[in-house]
Amino acid sequence: MRTRILGIVALVAVVAATYTALFVVPADLNQGDAQRIFYIHPAAAWVSYLSFGVTAAAGIGWLIKRDLRFDAVALAGAEIGVVFTAFTIWAGMMWARPVWGVFWQWEDPRLATTALLLALYAGYLLFRRLTDDPERRATRAAVVGIVAVLDIPIIHFSVEWWRGLHQTPTIGSPDRIMDPAAPGIFVATLLGMMAAFTLTWLYLIVRRYQLARAELAREERVRLARIASARSAFERAQPTQPAQPGQPTEAAR
Amino acid sequence: MSAVRRDARIAVAIARKDALAELRGRQAIVSTLFFSAVVLLLFGFSLGPDAARLAAAAPGLLWLAIVFSGVLAVGRLHLLETDDDALDQLARYPVSRRAIYAGKALAGFGVMLVIGLLVLAAVGILFAVDVLAAAPALLVTIVLGAIGVAAVGTFYAGVTVRLRAREVMLPLLMLPVLAPLLLGAVKATVAALAGDPFGELGAWLQLIVAFDLVMLVAGAATYGYLLED
Amino acid sequence: MPQTTIYVSPRSLGAPDTRPPAVETDDLARLFAGVPALAGVSLRIDGGRTVALLGPNGAGKTTLLRLVATAIKPSYGRARVDGLDVVRDVEAVRERVAYLSHATGLYDDLTARENLRFAATMLGTPDAHERVERALADVGLGERANDRVGGFSAGMRKRLALGRILLGAPSLVLLDEPYAALDAEGMGVVDALLAAWHGAGVAVVVAAHATDRLEPFLDGRVMLERGLVMAVEGEGVAASPPAPPASQPAPAAKPAPAAQPAHAEVRR
């Protein structure tokens, strides 16, 4: 029930923010309406990074607590994260085309950074599929997720360094809305969009986690049932109690 | 014997064992070197014949060749442990997991250093780049780059060694993580070859050092979990 | 065959009554891909005893050995070696247990001697060089010491793996079908080792299909079938019947979070 409320709130927030970004805020002087995408792009990017953080943190949680629900969170984070990362790239491409005439360019390497992030996510998810045993998979995925997350700030840092050495054209720069001198409406819309995205992300994560946890519970029931049936097969095969010289051990719980 | 000394002894023993096995039979270094030579030749074919263009692209081609060869070479070192389930036995010795990682990373570093130096020489010859003039700076870059590739590669080779699709998963996992190292190493190489006109060589090398440290620590800390089961 | 010298850790000594059981399991269960290989085994093997683990293929003998050897972790239940939990105290258990499995874990490109020397360094064997030579002699591989293991037959590899066990000082030795693939001389080596371990107070658990050759060395037998203990006989071994189907298996122990283990401190 609470999840449903969260979903509705998120939906309302997204609709409101989108409406504001599309119709209320004035168009950019240089880029025209295409610049509006940049209310979405940072929000999607922020949520992509957040997802990976959640995946890595949940991985650490598994390694410490060995509770498979942590792994369910990690999986949810990765799946939702890959969706938002792909969306971020798509939004970036949709912006680049009308403004710069091409879908992709290397001058502003943040597209490449996000593409690397997507590669890290894809690798993580593909890697998960190669192990069947739940505990083993959780451990290996946790380790892979942690190292990948450590790489993200290094990627960011190195790319910013790279960018700093080359003059990027300011007219086409997406940073204009980050300019502190920008009128309040721009900043407010951006922040509103980020909040809306974060709520949506949270809703999706919770839903995906609930699904994964239900699957875990189901698998556990199957395992216990198999053990029980092995034990009853044993009982059926035993006409009498087996002979036991010496005292039996207490079956400790 | 103190803990660190014992760990160091274990690591050296593992690295020696790997080196011995590689020299004896597996010819990992030789076949990987041939592979990098072929890669460089193909680069030449696809980007040439304009000498100026090739010379300009040389730093990138150098490190691409090193990184691609690195995937192969470091992967093979872990393949050693699939001999009769040797990894399982290795995991059950009463030695620290850090020491096992350090040993395999040390062996990987040795291999990568040899590969890196020889590929550098090959690039100098094939693409008419004067590597001798900038030799000290280039050497430092190769050493630091080799550490990074070994640290990351050893970790991911451990991750993938028991997987079904290990041949494709290793590069898939390793290469995105190596992107910042690639960037830094290429930029450092460019700066070194040009005589460091903007004084950025130090900054790029610092980036590589930071990368190496983070990856070594992360690898040593998490490798034990890979040996768990 | 010359007398085999077994090196025994100080902790292996002491009157049998005062020692914790060599192996003790509580409702131990392990599943692979959802299928139970062990479905709840509760048994006890006393210190210093030689016990056979018998049963048809798929009974769970290898799985039980691997769980005790810390090669795999339990799905449910607990196992202890010398009173130490195999999950929580995994490093301490590894110092005490030696395991001969179907796979020998030897490096094909190294010679027999090099393989053992490497193992000696890993195990922290004192006087490593002499110990390696003695181990090679004890298993009858002295003449092949400089040959690469890649050229060895399965029987010779197994003998070398037994030699590796001699480099340690385990208090529990786990053997998975030790006679398989061995010729008469090799089987003689196993016999000598079994006698020597028994004499030195080292507990031995042997998984086998039949006990003919093992009889002279055995204190007890455990019969497994379909992942459960059917029966036990002899001395120094006991088991509880499996829990009823309706009962929940106990959860398995969780590994200690600080994953960096201490290395072997006990010197022999």
mmCIF file of C-alpha atoms in Angstrom, chain A:
data_model
loop_
_atom_site.group_PDB
_atom_site.id
_atom_site.type_symbol
_atom_site.label_atom_id
_atom_site.label_comp_id
_atom_site.label_asym_id
_atom_site.label_seq_id
_atom_site.Cartn_x
_atom_site.Cartn_y
_atom_site.Cartn_z
ATOM 1 C CA MET A 1 0.000 0.000 0.000
ATOM 2 C CA ARG A 2 2.746 2.409 0.900
ATOM 3 C CA THR A 3 4.469 1.455 -2.281
ATOM 4 C CA ARG A 4 1.425 2.347 -4.275
ATOM 5 C CA ILE A 5 1.272 5.764 -2.663
ATOM 6 C CA LEU A 6 4.921 6.264 -3.471
ATOM 7 C CA GLY A 7 4.200 5.348 -7.065
ATOM 8 C CA ILE A 8 1.370 7.813 -7.353
ATOM 9 C CA VAL A 9 3.390 10.603 -5.789
ATOM 10 C CA ALA A 10 6.270 9.866 -8.141
ATOM 11 C CA LEU A 11 4.003 9.896 -11.142
ATOM 12 C CA VAL A 12 2.451 13.212 -10.151
ATOM 13 C CA ALA A 13 5.883 14.708 -9.575
ATOM 14 C CA VAL A 14 7.137 13.585 -12.967
ATOM 15 C CA VAL A 15 4.091 14.933 -14.748
ATOM 16 C CA ALA A 16 4.369 18.259 -12.950
ATOM 17 C CA ALA A 17 8.059 18.620 -13.579
ATOM 18 C CA THR A 18 7.750 17.659 -17.224
ATOM 19 C CA TYR A 19 4.929 20.077 -17.784
ATOM 20 C CA THR A 20 6.973 22.827 -16.186
ATOM 21 C CA ALA A 21 10.040 22.011 -18.212
ATOM 22 C CA LEU A 22 8.125 21.875 -21.464
ATOM 23 C CA PHE A 23 5.645 24.711 -21.187
ATOM 24 C CA VAL A 24 6.373 26.987 -18.286
ATOM 25 C CA VAL A 25 10.072 27.659 -18.525
ATOM 26 C CA PRO A 26 11.119 29.971 -21.346
ATOM 27 C CA ALA A 27 13.174 28.510 -24.188
ATOM 28 C CA ASP A 28 16.906 28.942 -24.263
ATOM 29 C CA LEU A 29 18.200 31.842 -26.317
ATOM 30 C CA ASN A 30 20.805 29.871 -28.190
ATOM 31 C CA GLN A 31 19.624 26.308 -28.325
ATOM 32 C CA GLY A 32 15.931 26.783 -28.480
ATOM 33 C CA ASP A 33 13.597 24.135 -27.246
ATOM 34 C CA ALA A 34 16.192 21.432 -27.508
ATOM 35 C CA GLN A 35 17.820 22.746 -24.369
ATOM 36 C CA ARG A 36 14.791 21.623 -22.386
ATOM 37 C CA ILE A 37 16.134 18.100 -22.446
ATOM 38 C CA PHE A 38 18.701 19.307 -20.040
ATOM 39 C CA TYR A 39 16.194 19.327 -17.288
ATOM 40 C CA ILE A 40 15.997 15.574 -17.682
ATOM 41 C CA HIS A 41 19.585 14.703 -18.411
ATOM 42 C CA PRO A 42 21.211 15.577 -15.082
ATOM 43 C CA ALA A 43 18.299 14.026 -13.210
ATOM 44 C CA ALA A 44 18.659 10.767 -15.095
ATOM 45 C CA ALA A 45 22.425 10.840 -14.677
ATOM 46 C CA TRP A 46 22.156 11.456 -10.957
ATOM 47 C CA VAL A 47 19.818 8.530 -10.524
ATOM 48 C CA SER A 48 22.112 6.289 -12.596
ATOM 49 C CA TYR A 49 24.989 6.943 -10.236
ATOM 50 C CA LEU A 50 22.738 6.555 -7.236
ATOM 51 C CA SER A 51 21.703 3.125 -8.474
ATOM 52 C CA PHE A 52 25.244 1.909 -8.698
ATOM 53 C CA GLY A 53 25.920 3.215 -5.245
ATOM 54 C CA VAL A 54 22.971 1.221 -3.967
ATOM 55 C CA THR A 55 24.172 -1.915 -5.766
ATOM 56 C CA ALA A 56 27.627 -1.629 -4.268
ATOM 57 C CA ALA A 57 26.357 -0.817 -0.780
ATOM 58 C CA ALA A 58 23.926 -3.739 -0.914
ATOM 59 C CA GLY A 59 26.805 -5.945 -2.002
ATOM 60 C CA ILE A 60 28.766 -4.912 1.047
ATOM 61 C CA GLY A 61 25.679 -5.595 3.125
ATOM 62 C CA TRP A 62 25.539 -9.148 1.777
ATOM 63 C CA LEU A 63 29.200 -9.799 2.473
ATOM 64 C CA ILE A 64 28.763 -8.715 6.056
ATOM 65 C CA LYS A 65 25.324 -9.992 6.910
ATOM 66 C CA ARG A 66 24.953 -12.879 4.465
ATOM 67 C CA ASP A 67 21.262 -12.146 4.090
ATOM 68 C CA LEU A 68 20.136 -12.738 0.529
ATOM 69 C CA ARG A 69 17.729 -9.814 0.710
ATOM 70 C CA PHE A 70 20.731 -7.549 0.353
ATOM 71 C CA ASP A 71 21.527 -9.272 -2.884
ATOM 72 C CA ALA A 72 17.948 -8.680 -4.014
ATOM 73 C CA VAL A 73 18.492 -4.964 -3.447
ATOM 74 C CA ALA A 74 21.746 -5.098 -5.372
ATOM 75 C CA LEU A 75 20.010 -6.736 -8.310
ATOM 76 C CA ALA A 76 17.207 -4.181 -8.228
ATOM 77 C CA GLY A 77 19.719 -1.347 -8.191
ATOM 78 C CA ALA A 78 21.565 -2.725 -11.184
ATOM 79 C CA GLU A 79 18.491 -3.398 -13.287
ATOM 80 C CA ILE A 80 16.896 -0.036 -12.610
ATOM 81 C CA GLY A 81 20.264 1.626 -12.976
ATOM 82 C CA VAL A 82 20.890 0.199 -16.407
ATOM 83 C CA VAL A 83 17.512 1.492 -17.544
ATOM 84 C CA PHE A 84 18.204 5.012 -16.322
ATOM 85 C CA THR A 85 21.740 4.961 -17.716
ATOM 86 C CA ALA A 86 20.469 3.969 -21.125
ATOM 87 C CA PHE A 87 17.892 6.700 -20.841
ATOM 88 C CA THR A 88 20.589 9.213 -19.926
ATOM 89 C CA ILE A 89 22.534 8.341 -23.020
ATOM 90 C CA TRP A 90 19.462 8.499 -25.174
ATOM 91 C CA ALA A 91 18.557 11.908 -23.751
ATOM 92 C CA GLY A 92 22.083 13.111 -24.378
ATOM 93 C CA MET A 93 21.900 11.938 -27.956
ATOM 94 C CA MET A 94 18.513 13.556 -28.464
ATOM 95 C CA TRP A 95 19.968 16.826 -27.262
ATOM 96 C CA ALA A 96 23.143 16.575 -29.293
ATOM 97 C CA ARG A 97 21.390 15.996 -32.594
ATOM 98 C CA PRO A 98 19.497 19.280 -32.952
ATOM 99 C CA VAL A 99 22.160 21.357 -31.232
ATOM 100 C CA TRP A 100 25.331 19.942 -32.696
ATOM 101 C CA GLY A 101 23.994 18.077 -35.707
ATOM 102 C CA VAL A 102 25.371 14.702 -34.639
ATOM 103 C CA PHE A 103 24.177 12.021 -32.272
ATOM 104 C CA TRP A 104 27.516 11.511 -30.646
ATOM 105 C CA GLN A 105 30.601 13.597 -30.198
ATOM 106 C CA TRP A 106 33.782 13.227 -28.267
ATOM 107 C CA GLU A 107 34.405 16.857 -27.436
ATOM 108 C CA ASP A 108 32.254 16.661 -24.372
ATOM 109 C CA PRO A 109 33.275 13.246 -23.136
ATOM 110 C CA ARG A 110 30.519 12.888 -20.598
ATOM 111 C CA LEU A 111 28.590 10.854 -23.138
ATOM 112 C CA ALA A 112 31.499 8.450 -23.169
ATOM 113 C CA THR A 113 31.561 8.394 -19.365
ATOM 114 C CA THR A 114 27.930 7.431 -19.269
ATOM 115 C CA ALA A 115 28.516 4.817 -21.922
ATOM 116 C CA LEU A 116 31.235 3.327 -19.739
ATOM 117 C CA LEU A 117 28.819 3.306 -16.850
ATOM 118 C CA LEU A 118 26.395 1.400 -19.030
ATOM 119 C CA ALA A 119 29.135 -1.067 -19.889
ATOM 120 C CA LEU A 120 29.873 -1.579 -16.184
ATOM 121 C CA TYR A 121 26.216 -2.225 -15.450
ATOM 122 C CA ALA A 122 25.785 -4.539 -18.419
ATOM 123 C CA GLY A 123 28.864 -6.469 -17.368
ATOM 124 C CA TYR A 124 27.533 -6.799 -13.850
ATOM 125 C CA LEU A 125 24.129 -8.059 -14.975
ATOM 126 C CA LEU A 126 25.541 -10.474 -17.540
ATOM 127 C CA PHE A 127 27.991 -11.720 -14.973
ATOM 128 C CA ARG A 128 25.226 -12.429 -12.513
ATOM 129 C CA ARG A 129 23.486 -14.701 -14.949
ATOM 130 C CA LEU A 130 26.451 -17.046 -15.173
ATOM 131 C CA THR A 131 26.206 -18.367 -11.633
ATOM 132 C CA ASP A 132 23.235 -20.419 -10.512
ATOM 133 C CA ASP A 133 23.922 -20.934 -6.841
ATOM 134 C CA PRO A 134 22.354 -17.959 -5.010
ATOM 135 C CA GLU A 135 24.989 -17.497 -2.331
ATOM 136 C CA ARG A 136 27.893 -17.856 -4.690
ATOM 137 C CA ARG A 137 26.288 -15.473 -7.129
ATOM 138 C CA ALA A 138 25.647 -12.932 -4.401
ATOM 139 C CA THR A 139 29.250 -13.037 -3.244
ATOM 140 C CA ARG A 140 30.748 -12.762 -6.696
ATOM 141 C CA ALA A 141 28.341 -10.055 -7.785
ATOM 142 C CA ALA A 142 29.021 -8.075 -4.619
ATOM 143 C CA VAL A 143 32.724 -8.112 -5.291
ATOM 144 C CA VAL A 144 32.339 -7.130 -8.933
ATOM 145 C CA GLY A 145 29.910 -4.368 -7.999
ATOM 146 C CA ILE A 146 32.241 -2.923 -5.380
ATOM 147 C CA VAL A 147 35.213 -2.703 -7.700
ATOM 148 C CA ALA A 148 33.077 -1.222 -10.470
ATOM 149 C CA VAL A 149 31.769 1.449 -8.143
ATOM 150 C CA LEU A 150 35.292 2.332 -7.069
ATOM 151 C CA ASP A 151 36.116 2.888 -10.696
ATOM 152 C CA ILE A 152 33.308 5.365 -11.280
ATOM 153 C CA PRO A 153 34.828 8.327 -9.485
ATOM 154 C CA ILE A 154 38.157 7.595 -11.154
ATOM 155 C CA ILE A 155 36.469 7.629 -14.542
ATOM 156 C CA HIS A 156 34.739 10.851 -13.675
ATOM 157 C CA PHE A 157 37.833 12.486 -12.387
ATOM 158 C CA SER A 158 40.018 11.459 -15.295
ATOM 159 C CA VAL A 159 37.466 12.582 -17.824
ATOM 160 C CA GLU A 160 37.024 15.945 -16.151
ATOM 161 C CA TRP A 161 40.778 16.320 -16.300
ATOM 162 C CA TRP A 162 40.722 15.466 -19.953
ATOM 163 C CA ARG A 163 37.931 17.919 -20.576
ATOM 164 C CA GLY A 164 39.748 20.642 -18.695
ATOM 165 C CA LEU A 165 42.633 20.488 -21.080
ATOM 166 C CA HIS A 166 40.537 21.238 -24.131
ATOM 167 C CA GLN A 167 38.413 24.270 -24.771
ATOM 168 C CA THR A 168 34.810 23.243 -25.045
ATOM 169 C CA PRO A 169 32.593 25.605 -27.000
ATOM 170 C CA THR A 170 30.453 27.488 -24.530
ATOM 171 C CA ILE A 171 27.525 28.140 -26.796
ATOM 172 C CA GLY A 172 26.652 24.494 -27.026
ATOM 173 C CA SER A 173 27.476 23.852 -23.429
ATOM 174 C CA PRO A 174 24.859 22.126 -21.349
ATOM 175 C CA ASP A 175 26.254 23.784 -18.271
ATOM 176 C CA ARG A 176 24.368 26.945 -18.750
ATOM 177 C CA ILE A 177 21.535 25.930 -16.549
ATOM 178 C CA MET A 178 24.070 25.155 -13.823
ATOM 179 C CA ASP A 179 25.216 28.743 -13.952
ATOM 180 C CA PRO A 180 24.503 30.274 -10.532
ATOM 181 C CA ALA A 181 23.468 33.473 -12.183
ATOM 182 C CA ALA A 182 20.653 31.694 -14.015
ATOM 183 C CA PRO A 183 17.185 32.848 -13.107
ATOM 184 C CA GLY A 184 15.513 30.976 -10.307
ATOM 185 C CA ILE A 185 12.929 29.326 -12.519
ATOM 186 C CA PHE A 186 15.576 27.322 -14.312
ATOM 187 C CA VAL A 187 17.154 26.052 -11.153
ATOM 188 C CA ALA A 188 13.817 25.334 -9.526
ATOM 189 C CA THR A 189 12.638 23.308 -12.499
ATOM 190 C CA LEU A 190 15.855 21.355 -12.559
ATOM 191 C CA LEU A 191 15.671 20.558 -8.888
ATOM 192 C CA GLY A 192 12.033 19.643 -9.211
ATOM 193 C CA MET A 193 12.850 17.266 -12.018
ATOM 194 C CA MET A 194 15.623 15.694 -10.002
ATOM 195 C CA ALA A 195 13.255 15.146 -7.108
ATOM 196 C CA ALA A 196 10.675 13.642 -9.437
ATOM 197 C CA PHE A 197 13.234 11.303 -10.960
ATOM 198 C CA THR A 198 14.481 10.269 -7.549
ATOM 199 C CA LEU A 199 10.970 9.416 -6.414
ATOM 200 C CA THR A 200 10.334 7.398 -9.558
ATOM 201 C CA TRP A 201 13.626 5.616 -9.133
ATOM 202 C CA LEU A 202 12.833 4.792 -5.542
ATOM 203 C CA TYR A 203 9.447 3.403 -6.529
ATOM 204 C CA LEU A 204 10.966 1.199 -9.233
ATOM 205 C CA ILE A 205 13.686 -0.054 -6.907
ATOM 206 C CA VAL A 206 11.180 -0.972 -4.220
ATOM 207 C CA ARG A 207 8.972 -2.802 -6.698
ATOM 208 C CA ARG A 208 11.883 -4.704 -8.230
ATOM 209 C CA TYR A 209 13.161 -5.609 -4.780
ATOM 210 C CA GLN A 210 9.763 -6.934 -3.759
ATOM 211 C CA LEU A 211 9.729 -9.132 -6.831
ATOM 212 C CA ALA A 212 13.217 -10.432 -6.144
ATOM 213 C CA ARG A 213 12.439 -11.101 -2.515
ATOM 214 C CA ALA A 214 9.339 -13.057 -3.426
ATOM 215 C CA GLU A 215 11.458 -15.131 -5.783
ATOM 216 C CA LEU A 216 13.952 -15.774 -2.998
ATOM 217 C CA ALA A 217 11.230 -16.935 -0.669
ATOM 218 C CA ARG A 218 9.877 -19.220 -3.332
ATOM 219 C CA GLU A 219 13.288 -20.768 -3.967
ATOM 220 C CA GLU A 220 13.791 -21.306 -0.259
ATOM 221 C CA ARG A 221 10.466 -23.114 0.006
ATOM 222 C CA VAL A 222 11.489 -25.383 -2.857
ATOM 223 C CA ARG A 223 14.786 -26.216 -1.189
ATOM 224 C CA LEU A 224 13.177 -27.019 2.126
ATOM 225 C CA ALA A 225 10.577 -29.148 0.371
ATOM 226 C CA ARG A 226 13.295 -31.131 -1.386
ATOM 227 C CA ILE A 227 15.085 -31.787 1.875
ATOM 228 C CA ALA A 228 11.836 -32.842 3.497
ATOM 229 C CA SER A 229 11.080 -35.228 0.676
ATOM 230 C CA ALA A 230 14.565 -36.726 0.907
ATOM 231 C CA ARG A 231 13.924 -37.332 4.571
ATOM 232 C CA SER A 232 10.539 -38.944 3.999
ATOM 233 C CA ALA A 233 12.010 -41.167 1.315
ATOM 234 C CA PHE A 234 14.482 -42.303 3.937
ATOM 235 C CA GLU A 235 11.727 -42.964 6.433
ATOM 236 C CA ARG A 236 9.738 -44.983 3.959
ATOM 237 C CA ALA A 237 12.796 -47.064 3.159
ATOM 238 C CA GLN A 238 13.395 -47.900 6.800
ATOM 239 C CA PRO A 239 11.449 -50.855 8.150
ATOM 240 C CA THR A 240 12.977 -50.382 11.616
ATOM 241 C CA GLN A 241 15.279 -47.947 13.324
ATOM 242 C CA PRO A 242 18.929 -48.440 12.283
ATOM 243 C CA ALA A 243 21.116 -50.144 14.878
ATOM 244 C CA GLN A 244 23.255 -47.666 16.735
ATOM 245 C CA PRO A 245 25.917 -48.875 19.111
ATOM 246 C CA GLY A 246 27.041 -46.069 21.372
ATOM 247 C CA GLN A 247 25.160 -42.964 22.265
ATOM 248 C CA PRO A 248 23.755 -40.824 19.452
ATOM 249 C CA THR A 249 24.715 -37.166 19.283
ATOM 250 C CA GLU A 250 22.167 -34.594 20.320
ATOM 251 C CA ALA A 251 20.747 -33.018 17.196
ATOM 252 C CA ALA A 252 21.497 -29.463 18.236
ATOM 253 C CA ARG A 253 19.522 -26.626 16.757
#
